[in-house]
Coordinates of C-alpha atoms and ligand atoms in Angstrom, one line a residue:
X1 CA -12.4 -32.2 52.7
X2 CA -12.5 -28.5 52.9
X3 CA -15.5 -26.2 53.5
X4 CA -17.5 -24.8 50.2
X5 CA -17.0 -20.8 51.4
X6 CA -13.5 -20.8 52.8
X7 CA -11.4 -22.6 50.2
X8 CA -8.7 -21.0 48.8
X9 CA -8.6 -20.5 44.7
X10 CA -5.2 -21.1 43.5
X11 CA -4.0 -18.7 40.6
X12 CA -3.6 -20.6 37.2
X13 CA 0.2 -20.7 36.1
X14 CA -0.6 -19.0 32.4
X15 CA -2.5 -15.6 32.6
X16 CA -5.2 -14.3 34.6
X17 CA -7.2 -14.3 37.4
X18 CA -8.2 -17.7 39.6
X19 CA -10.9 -19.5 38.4
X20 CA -12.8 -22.3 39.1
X21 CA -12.2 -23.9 35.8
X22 CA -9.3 -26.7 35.2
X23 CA -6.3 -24.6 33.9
X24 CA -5.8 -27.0 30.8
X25 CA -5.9 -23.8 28.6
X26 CA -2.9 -21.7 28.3
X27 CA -5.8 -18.9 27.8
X28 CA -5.2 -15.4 27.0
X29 CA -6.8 -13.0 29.9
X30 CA -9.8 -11.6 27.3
X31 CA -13.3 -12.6 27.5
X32 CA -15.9 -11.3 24.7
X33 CA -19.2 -10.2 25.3
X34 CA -20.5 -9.9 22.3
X35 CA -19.6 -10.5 18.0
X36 CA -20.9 -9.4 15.1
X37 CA -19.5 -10.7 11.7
X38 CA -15.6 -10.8 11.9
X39 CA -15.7 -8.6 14.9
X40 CA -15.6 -9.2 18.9
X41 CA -16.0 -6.7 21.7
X42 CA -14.4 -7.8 24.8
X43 CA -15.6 -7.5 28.2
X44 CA -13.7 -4.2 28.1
X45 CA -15.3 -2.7 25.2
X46 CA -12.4 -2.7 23.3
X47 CA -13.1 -4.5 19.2
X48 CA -11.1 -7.0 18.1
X49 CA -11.0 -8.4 14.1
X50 CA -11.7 -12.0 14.5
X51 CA -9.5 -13.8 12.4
X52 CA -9.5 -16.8 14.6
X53 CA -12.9 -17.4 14.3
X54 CA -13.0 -19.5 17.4
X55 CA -10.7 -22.3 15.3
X56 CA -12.2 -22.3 12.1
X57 CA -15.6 -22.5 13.7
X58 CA -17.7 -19.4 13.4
X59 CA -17.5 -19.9 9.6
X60 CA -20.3 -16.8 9.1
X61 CA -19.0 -14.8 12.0
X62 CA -20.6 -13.9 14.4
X63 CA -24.3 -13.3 15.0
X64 CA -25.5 -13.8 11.5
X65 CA -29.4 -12.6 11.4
X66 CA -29.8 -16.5 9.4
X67 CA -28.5 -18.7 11.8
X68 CA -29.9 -16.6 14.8
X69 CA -33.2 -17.0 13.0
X70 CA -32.8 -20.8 12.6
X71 CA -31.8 -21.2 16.6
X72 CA -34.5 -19.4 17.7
X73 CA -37.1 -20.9 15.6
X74 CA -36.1 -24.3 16.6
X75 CA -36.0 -23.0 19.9
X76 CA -39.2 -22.6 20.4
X77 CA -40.2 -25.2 19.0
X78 CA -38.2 -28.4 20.5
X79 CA -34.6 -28.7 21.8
X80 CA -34.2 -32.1 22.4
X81 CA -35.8 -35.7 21.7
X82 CA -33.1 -38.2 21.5
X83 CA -32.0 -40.6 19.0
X84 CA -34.8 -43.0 20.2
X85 CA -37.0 -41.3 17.8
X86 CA -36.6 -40.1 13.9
X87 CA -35.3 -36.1 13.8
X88 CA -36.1 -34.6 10.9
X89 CA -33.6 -31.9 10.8
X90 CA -31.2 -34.9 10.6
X91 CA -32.9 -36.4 7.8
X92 CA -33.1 -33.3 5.8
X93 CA -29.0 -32.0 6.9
X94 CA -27.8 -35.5 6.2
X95 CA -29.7 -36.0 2.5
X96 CA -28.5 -32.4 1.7
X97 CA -24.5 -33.2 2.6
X98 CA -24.8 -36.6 1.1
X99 CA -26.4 -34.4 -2.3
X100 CA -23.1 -32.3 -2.4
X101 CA -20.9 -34.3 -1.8
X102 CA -19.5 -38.8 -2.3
X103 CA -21.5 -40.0 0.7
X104 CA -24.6 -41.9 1.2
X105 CA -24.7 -41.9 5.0
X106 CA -24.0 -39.8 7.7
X107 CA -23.8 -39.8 11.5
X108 CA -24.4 -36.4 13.7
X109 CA -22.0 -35.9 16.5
X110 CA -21.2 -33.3 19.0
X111 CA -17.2 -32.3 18.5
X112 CA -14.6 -33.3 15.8
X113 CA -13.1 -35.7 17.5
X114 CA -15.7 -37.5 17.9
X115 CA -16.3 -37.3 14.4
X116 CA -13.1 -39.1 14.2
X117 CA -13.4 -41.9 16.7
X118 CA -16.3 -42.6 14.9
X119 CA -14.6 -42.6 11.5
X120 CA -12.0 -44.8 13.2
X121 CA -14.9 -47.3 14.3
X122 CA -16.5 -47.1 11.1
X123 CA -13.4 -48.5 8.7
X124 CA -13.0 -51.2 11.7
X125 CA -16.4 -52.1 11.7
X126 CA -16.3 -52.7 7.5
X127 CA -13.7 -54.9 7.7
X128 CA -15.3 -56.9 10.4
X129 CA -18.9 -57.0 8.2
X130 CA -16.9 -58.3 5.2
X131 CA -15.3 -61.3 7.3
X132 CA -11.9 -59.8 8.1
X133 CA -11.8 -58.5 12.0
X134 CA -8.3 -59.1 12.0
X135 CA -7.7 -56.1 9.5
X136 CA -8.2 -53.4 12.0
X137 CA -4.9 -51.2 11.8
X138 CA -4.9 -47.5 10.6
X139 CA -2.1 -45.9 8.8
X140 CA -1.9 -42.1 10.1
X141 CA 0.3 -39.1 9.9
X142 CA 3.2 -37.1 11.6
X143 CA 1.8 -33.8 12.9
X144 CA -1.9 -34.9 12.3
X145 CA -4.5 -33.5 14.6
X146 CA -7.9 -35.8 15.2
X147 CA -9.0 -34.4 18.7
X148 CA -8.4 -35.1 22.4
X149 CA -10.3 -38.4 23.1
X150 CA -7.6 -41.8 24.1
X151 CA -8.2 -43.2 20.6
X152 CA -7.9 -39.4 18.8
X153 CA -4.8 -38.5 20.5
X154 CA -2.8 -41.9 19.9
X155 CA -4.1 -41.4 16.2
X156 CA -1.8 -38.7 15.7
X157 CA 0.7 -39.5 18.3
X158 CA 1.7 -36.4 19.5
X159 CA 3.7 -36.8 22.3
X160 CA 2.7 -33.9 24.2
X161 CA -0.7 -34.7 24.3
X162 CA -0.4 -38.4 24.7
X163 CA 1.6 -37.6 27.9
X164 CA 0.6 -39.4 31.4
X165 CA -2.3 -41.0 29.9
X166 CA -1.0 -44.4 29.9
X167 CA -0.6 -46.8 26.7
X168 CA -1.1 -45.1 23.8
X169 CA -4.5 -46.8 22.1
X170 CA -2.9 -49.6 20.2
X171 CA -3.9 -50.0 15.8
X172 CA -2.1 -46.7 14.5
X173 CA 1.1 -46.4 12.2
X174 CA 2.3 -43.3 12.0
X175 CA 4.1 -41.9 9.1
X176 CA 5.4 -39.0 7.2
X177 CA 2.7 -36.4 6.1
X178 CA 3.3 -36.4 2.2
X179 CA 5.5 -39.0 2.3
X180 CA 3.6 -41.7 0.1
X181 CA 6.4 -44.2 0.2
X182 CA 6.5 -44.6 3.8
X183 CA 2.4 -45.0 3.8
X184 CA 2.6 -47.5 1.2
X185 CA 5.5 -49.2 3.8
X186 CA 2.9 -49.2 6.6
X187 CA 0.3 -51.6 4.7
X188 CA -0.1 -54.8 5.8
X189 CA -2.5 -57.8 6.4
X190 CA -3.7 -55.6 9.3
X191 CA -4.4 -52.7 7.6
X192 CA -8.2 -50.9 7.9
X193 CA -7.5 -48.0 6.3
X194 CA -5.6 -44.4 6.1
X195 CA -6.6 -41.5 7.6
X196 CA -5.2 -38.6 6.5
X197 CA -6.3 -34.5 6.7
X198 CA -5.9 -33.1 3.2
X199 CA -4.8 -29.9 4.7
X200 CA -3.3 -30.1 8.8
X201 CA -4.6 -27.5 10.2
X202 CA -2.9 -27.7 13.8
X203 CA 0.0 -29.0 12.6
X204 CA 1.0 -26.0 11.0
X205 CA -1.5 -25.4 7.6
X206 CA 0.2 -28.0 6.0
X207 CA -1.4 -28.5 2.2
X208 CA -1.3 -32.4 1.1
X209 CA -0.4 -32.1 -2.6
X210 CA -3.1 -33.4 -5.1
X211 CA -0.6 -36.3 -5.9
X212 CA -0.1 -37.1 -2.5
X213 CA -3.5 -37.6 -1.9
X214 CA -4.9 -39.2 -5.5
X215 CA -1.6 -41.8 -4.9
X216 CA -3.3 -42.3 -1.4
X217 CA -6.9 -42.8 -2.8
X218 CA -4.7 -45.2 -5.4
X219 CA -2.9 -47.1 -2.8
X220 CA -6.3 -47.8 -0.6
X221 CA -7.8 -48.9 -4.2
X222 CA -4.6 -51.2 -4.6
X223 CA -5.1 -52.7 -0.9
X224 CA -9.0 -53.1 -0.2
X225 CA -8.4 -50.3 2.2
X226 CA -10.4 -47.6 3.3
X227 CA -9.4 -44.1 2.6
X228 CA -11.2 -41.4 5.4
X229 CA -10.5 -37.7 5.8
X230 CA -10.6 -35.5 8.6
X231 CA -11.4 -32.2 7.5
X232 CA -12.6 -31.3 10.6
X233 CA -10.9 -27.9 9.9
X234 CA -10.3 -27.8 5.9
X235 CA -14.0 -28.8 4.8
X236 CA -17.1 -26.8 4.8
X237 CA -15.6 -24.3 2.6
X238 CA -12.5 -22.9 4.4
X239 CA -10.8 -24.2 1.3
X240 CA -12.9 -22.5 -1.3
X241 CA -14.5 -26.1 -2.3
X242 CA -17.4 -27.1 -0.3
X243 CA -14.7 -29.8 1.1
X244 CA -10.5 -29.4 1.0
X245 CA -10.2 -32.8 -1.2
X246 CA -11.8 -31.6 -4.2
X247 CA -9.2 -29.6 -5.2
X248 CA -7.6 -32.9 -5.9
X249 CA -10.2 -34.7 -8.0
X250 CA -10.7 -37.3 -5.8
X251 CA -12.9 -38.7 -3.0
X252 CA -12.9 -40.7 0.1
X253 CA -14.5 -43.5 1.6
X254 CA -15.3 -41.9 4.8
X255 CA -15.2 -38.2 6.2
X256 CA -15.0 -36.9 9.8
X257 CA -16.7 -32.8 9.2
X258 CA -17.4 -30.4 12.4
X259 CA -16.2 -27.1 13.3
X260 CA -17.4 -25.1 10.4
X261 CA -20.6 -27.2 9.8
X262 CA -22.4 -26.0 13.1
X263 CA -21.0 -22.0 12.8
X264 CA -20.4 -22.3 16.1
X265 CA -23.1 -24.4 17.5
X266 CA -21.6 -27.6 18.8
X267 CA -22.1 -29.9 15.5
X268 CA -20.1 -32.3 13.7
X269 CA -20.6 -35.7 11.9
X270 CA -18.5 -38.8 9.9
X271 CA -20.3 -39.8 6.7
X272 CA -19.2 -42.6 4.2
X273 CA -20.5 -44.5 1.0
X274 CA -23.0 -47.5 1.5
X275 CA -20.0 -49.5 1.0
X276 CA -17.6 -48.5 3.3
X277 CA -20.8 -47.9 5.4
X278 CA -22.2 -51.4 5.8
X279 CA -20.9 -52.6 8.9
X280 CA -22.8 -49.6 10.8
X281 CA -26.0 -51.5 11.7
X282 CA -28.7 -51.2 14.8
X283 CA -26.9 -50.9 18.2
X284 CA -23.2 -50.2 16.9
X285 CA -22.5 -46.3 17.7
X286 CA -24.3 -43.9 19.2
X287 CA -24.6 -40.7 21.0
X288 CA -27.3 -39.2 23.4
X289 CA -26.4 -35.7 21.9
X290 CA -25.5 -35.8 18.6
X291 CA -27.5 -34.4 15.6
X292 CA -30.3 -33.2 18.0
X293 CA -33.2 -30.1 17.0
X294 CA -31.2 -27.3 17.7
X295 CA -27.8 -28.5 16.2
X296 CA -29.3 -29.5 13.3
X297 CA -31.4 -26.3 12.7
X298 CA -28.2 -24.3 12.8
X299 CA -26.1 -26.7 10.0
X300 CA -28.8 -26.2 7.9
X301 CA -29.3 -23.0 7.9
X302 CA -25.3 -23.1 7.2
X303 CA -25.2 -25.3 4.5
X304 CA -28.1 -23.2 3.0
X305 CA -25.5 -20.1 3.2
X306 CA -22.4 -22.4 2.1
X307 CA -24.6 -23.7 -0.7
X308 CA -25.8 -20.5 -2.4
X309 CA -24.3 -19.8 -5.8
X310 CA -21.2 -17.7 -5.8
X311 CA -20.5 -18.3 -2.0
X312 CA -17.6 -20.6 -2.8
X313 CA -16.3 -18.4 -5.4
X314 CA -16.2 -15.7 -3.3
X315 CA -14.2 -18.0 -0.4
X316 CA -11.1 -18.4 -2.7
X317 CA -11.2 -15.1 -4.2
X318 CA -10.9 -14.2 -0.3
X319 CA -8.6 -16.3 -0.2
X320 CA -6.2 -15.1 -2.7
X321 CA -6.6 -11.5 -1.8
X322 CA -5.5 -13.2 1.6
X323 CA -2.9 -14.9 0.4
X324 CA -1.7 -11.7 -1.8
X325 CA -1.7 -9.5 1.3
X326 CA 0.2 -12.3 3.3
X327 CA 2.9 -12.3 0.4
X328 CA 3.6 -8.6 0.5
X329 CA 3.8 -8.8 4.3
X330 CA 6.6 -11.3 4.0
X331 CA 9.0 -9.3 1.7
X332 CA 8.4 -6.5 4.2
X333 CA 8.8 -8.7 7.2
X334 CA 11.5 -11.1 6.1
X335 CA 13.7 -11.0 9.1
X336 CA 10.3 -12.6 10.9
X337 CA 8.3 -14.3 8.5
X338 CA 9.8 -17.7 7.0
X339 CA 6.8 -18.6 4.8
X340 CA 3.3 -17.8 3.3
X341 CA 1.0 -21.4 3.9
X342 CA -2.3 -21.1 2.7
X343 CA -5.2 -23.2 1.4
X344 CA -8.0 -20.7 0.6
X345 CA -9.1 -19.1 4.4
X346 CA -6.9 -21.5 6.0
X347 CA -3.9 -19.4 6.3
X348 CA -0.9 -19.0 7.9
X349 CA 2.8 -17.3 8.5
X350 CA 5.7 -19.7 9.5
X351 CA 7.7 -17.2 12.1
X352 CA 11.2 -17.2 13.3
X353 CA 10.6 -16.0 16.7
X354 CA 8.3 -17.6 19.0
X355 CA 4.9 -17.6 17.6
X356 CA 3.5 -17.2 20.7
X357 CA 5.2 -13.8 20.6
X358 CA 3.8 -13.0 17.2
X359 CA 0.2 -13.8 18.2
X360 CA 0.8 -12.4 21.6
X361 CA 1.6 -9.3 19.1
X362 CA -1.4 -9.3 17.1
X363 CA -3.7 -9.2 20.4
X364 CA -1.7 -6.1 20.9
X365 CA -2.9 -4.6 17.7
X366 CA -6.7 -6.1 18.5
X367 CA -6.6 -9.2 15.8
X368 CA -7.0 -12.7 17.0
X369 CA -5.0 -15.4 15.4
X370 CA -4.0 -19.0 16.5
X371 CA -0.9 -20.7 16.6
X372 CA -0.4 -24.3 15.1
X373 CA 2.5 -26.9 14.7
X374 CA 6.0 -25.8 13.1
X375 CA 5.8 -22.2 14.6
X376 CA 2.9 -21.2 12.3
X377 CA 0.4 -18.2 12.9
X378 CA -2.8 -19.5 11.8
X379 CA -5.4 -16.4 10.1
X380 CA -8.7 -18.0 10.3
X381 CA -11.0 -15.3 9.1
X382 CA -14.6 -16.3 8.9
X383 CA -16.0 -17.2 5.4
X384 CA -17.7 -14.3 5.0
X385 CA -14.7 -11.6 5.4
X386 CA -14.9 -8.8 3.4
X387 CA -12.2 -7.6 1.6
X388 CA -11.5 -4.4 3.7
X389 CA -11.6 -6.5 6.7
X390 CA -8.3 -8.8 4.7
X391 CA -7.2 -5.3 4.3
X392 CA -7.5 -4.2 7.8
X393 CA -5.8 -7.5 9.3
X394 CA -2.7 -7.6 6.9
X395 CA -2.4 -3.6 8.3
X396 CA -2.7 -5.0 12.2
X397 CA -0.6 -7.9 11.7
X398 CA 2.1 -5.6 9.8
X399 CA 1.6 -3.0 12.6
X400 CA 2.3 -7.0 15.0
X401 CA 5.5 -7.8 13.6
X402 CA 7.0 -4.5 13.5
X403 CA 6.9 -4.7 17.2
X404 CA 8.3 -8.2 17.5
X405 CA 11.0 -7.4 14.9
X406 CA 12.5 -4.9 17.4
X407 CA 12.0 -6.7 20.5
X408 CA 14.3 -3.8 22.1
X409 CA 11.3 -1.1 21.6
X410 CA 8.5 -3.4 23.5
X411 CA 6.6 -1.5 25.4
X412 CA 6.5 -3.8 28.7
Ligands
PLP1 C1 -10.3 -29.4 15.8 C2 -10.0 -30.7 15.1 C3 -10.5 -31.9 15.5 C4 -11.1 -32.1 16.9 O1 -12.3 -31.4 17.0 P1 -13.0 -31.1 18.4 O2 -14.3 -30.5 18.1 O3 -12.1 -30.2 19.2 O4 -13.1 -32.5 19.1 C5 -10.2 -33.0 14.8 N1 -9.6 -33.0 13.6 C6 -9.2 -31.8 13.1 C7 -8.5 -31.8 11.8 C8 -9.3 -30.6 13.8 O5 -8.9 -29.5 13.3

């Protein structure tokens, strides 16, 4: 249609310069060069403390000398073979996750959500192998995130994302987060199983409450249902457990895991019991990508750091100090700051102006944060934070809201 050197490049309608790249990010106008622990330098030169940690993702910061050493390795060595053959980084990550935690199997994948539409397939698929194909509905929850793929997005029914793309993917009933009632409402001859995230993340670091969840696990127990989590965002030890539903003494059938598992290598997987399991047989799912050499170098070499003795520990205590620091700021801040939410290192501020202001604040004072559901500012430190780093934050994000509290003295 139009000549390769002469094409005109349209600017994007959020921030920055034209790019080549589809504009379905409202993106800020930074790009990093380079990280080291909780820390990024821009482009610029300029340090920012990385308490986004690219969504809960770089869950030992950046650059850490182990996980380096792992890629590398592996890099030399083989990148890819496919799924035609047996990988025994797959074999040894999948035994190790099924060790610490309720599972017996587990499939790699690339991305959360796929982690999900796999989870999805899975509690289908059981149903089907014990003779009833007809039970193939999901019961799912108001402000839920599960990822951006047609049966993800109609899992968790946000409008704004199920937009344009046609019928939503029919077999979801969506209810009230917390509201047990209205789940145990939403059961019927249909009925696969509930999926649930013990702690939303994107919807605004909203905590499920140890009943809500053990009178889930009860109500799938009542119904022949299965009972899968995404914690996507809550597991691998953002929550100071190794996964977000411990804390409520209880397990699931089936788990969708991934941002944190792969540190920031692209790495994420669903994993059940042999039960739930047994309808996952030769030529049902599969995925060119997932689990390969190199992502399964890095999540071991994770796990090995998630795994060693005091890690956890030292997570919640992080958390806490987190938490504390959070606390203060909203006595000080309380004509901006509504509410402390927090869940170990998954944290967040509920704010009464635009969050997008608040975060747009924080850049100012070089500290990256993310907004989520029900104007929250999400602090997503890596795992690893040290405590003068919590210190440092709280001191930014206080120096953040000081400016949005008097949006008269803006600088423009
Ligand atoms: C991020 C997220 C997903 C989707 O993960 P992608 O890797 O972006 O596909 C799914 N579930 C939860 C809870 C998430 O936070």
């Amino acid at each position: 249609m139009s000549t390769h050197s002469t094409k005109p490049r349209s600017a994007t309608a959020s921030s920055g310069p034209s790019s080549a790249v589809m504009p379905t990010y409202a993106r800020h106008n930074i790009a990093f060069d380079r990280g080291e622990g909780a820390w990024l330098v821009a482009t610029t030169g300029e340090r920012y403390l990385d308490f986004a940690s690219g969504v809960a993702v770089n869950a030992l910061g950046h650059a850490h000398p182990k996980l380096i050493g792992a890629l590398t390795e592996q890099a030399q060595k083989l990148w890819h073979s496919s799924n035609l053959y047996r990988i025994a980084g797959q074999e040894r990550l999948a035994e190790r996750l099924c060790e610490a935690t309720f599972a017996d199997k587990v499939f790699f994948t690339n991305s959360g959500a796929e982690a999900c539409e796999g989870a999805i397939k899975l509690a289908r698929r059981y149903h089907f192998a014990s003779g009833n194909p007809e039970r193939w509905r999901i019961v799912t929850f108001k402000g839920a995130f599960h990822g951006r793929t047609l049966a993800t997005i109609a899992a968790a029914g946000n409008e704004k994302y199920l937009e344009g793309f046609g019928e939503p993917a029919p077999g979801f009933d969506i209810v009230a987060f917390g509201d047990l009632e209205a789940a145990a409402q939403a059961i019927g001859p249909k009925t696969a199983a509930i999926m649930v995230e013990p702690v939303q993340g994107e919807g605004g670091v909203r905590v499920g409450s140890s009943q809500f969840l053990q009178g889930l696990r009860a109500l799938c127990d009542e119904h022949g249902l299965l009972l899968v989590f995404d914690e996507v965002q809550c597991g691998m030890g953002r929550t100071g457990k190794l996964f977000a539903h411990e804390w409520a003494g209880i397990t699931p059938d089936v788990m969708a895991v991934a941002k944190g598992i792969g540190g920031g290598f692209p790495v994420g997987c669903f994993m059940a019991t042999d039960a739930a399991a047994k309808g996952m047989i030769a030529g049902t799912h599969g995925s060119t990508y997932g689990g390969n050499p190199l992502a399964m170098a890095v999540g071991n070499a994770v796990l090995d750091a998630v795994l060693e003795p005091g890690f956890l520990a030292r997570v919640a205590a992080a958390g806490l100090r987190l938490k504390q620091e959070l606390a203060r700021i909203k006595d000080e801040h309380a004509d901006v700051v509504e509410e402390v939410r927090a869940s170990g290192l998954l944290a967040g501020i509920k704010v009464r102006p635009p969050m997008g202001e608040v975060v747009g604040a924080c850049l100012g004072e070089k500290l990256l944060t993310v907004g989520a559901g029900e104007n929250v500012v999400r602090l997503l430190p890596p795992l690893n934070v040290t405590d003068a780093e919590i210190s440092e934050a709280a001191q930014r994000l206080s120096a953040a809201l000081k400016r949005v509290a008097k949006p008269a003295a803006k600088p423009s």
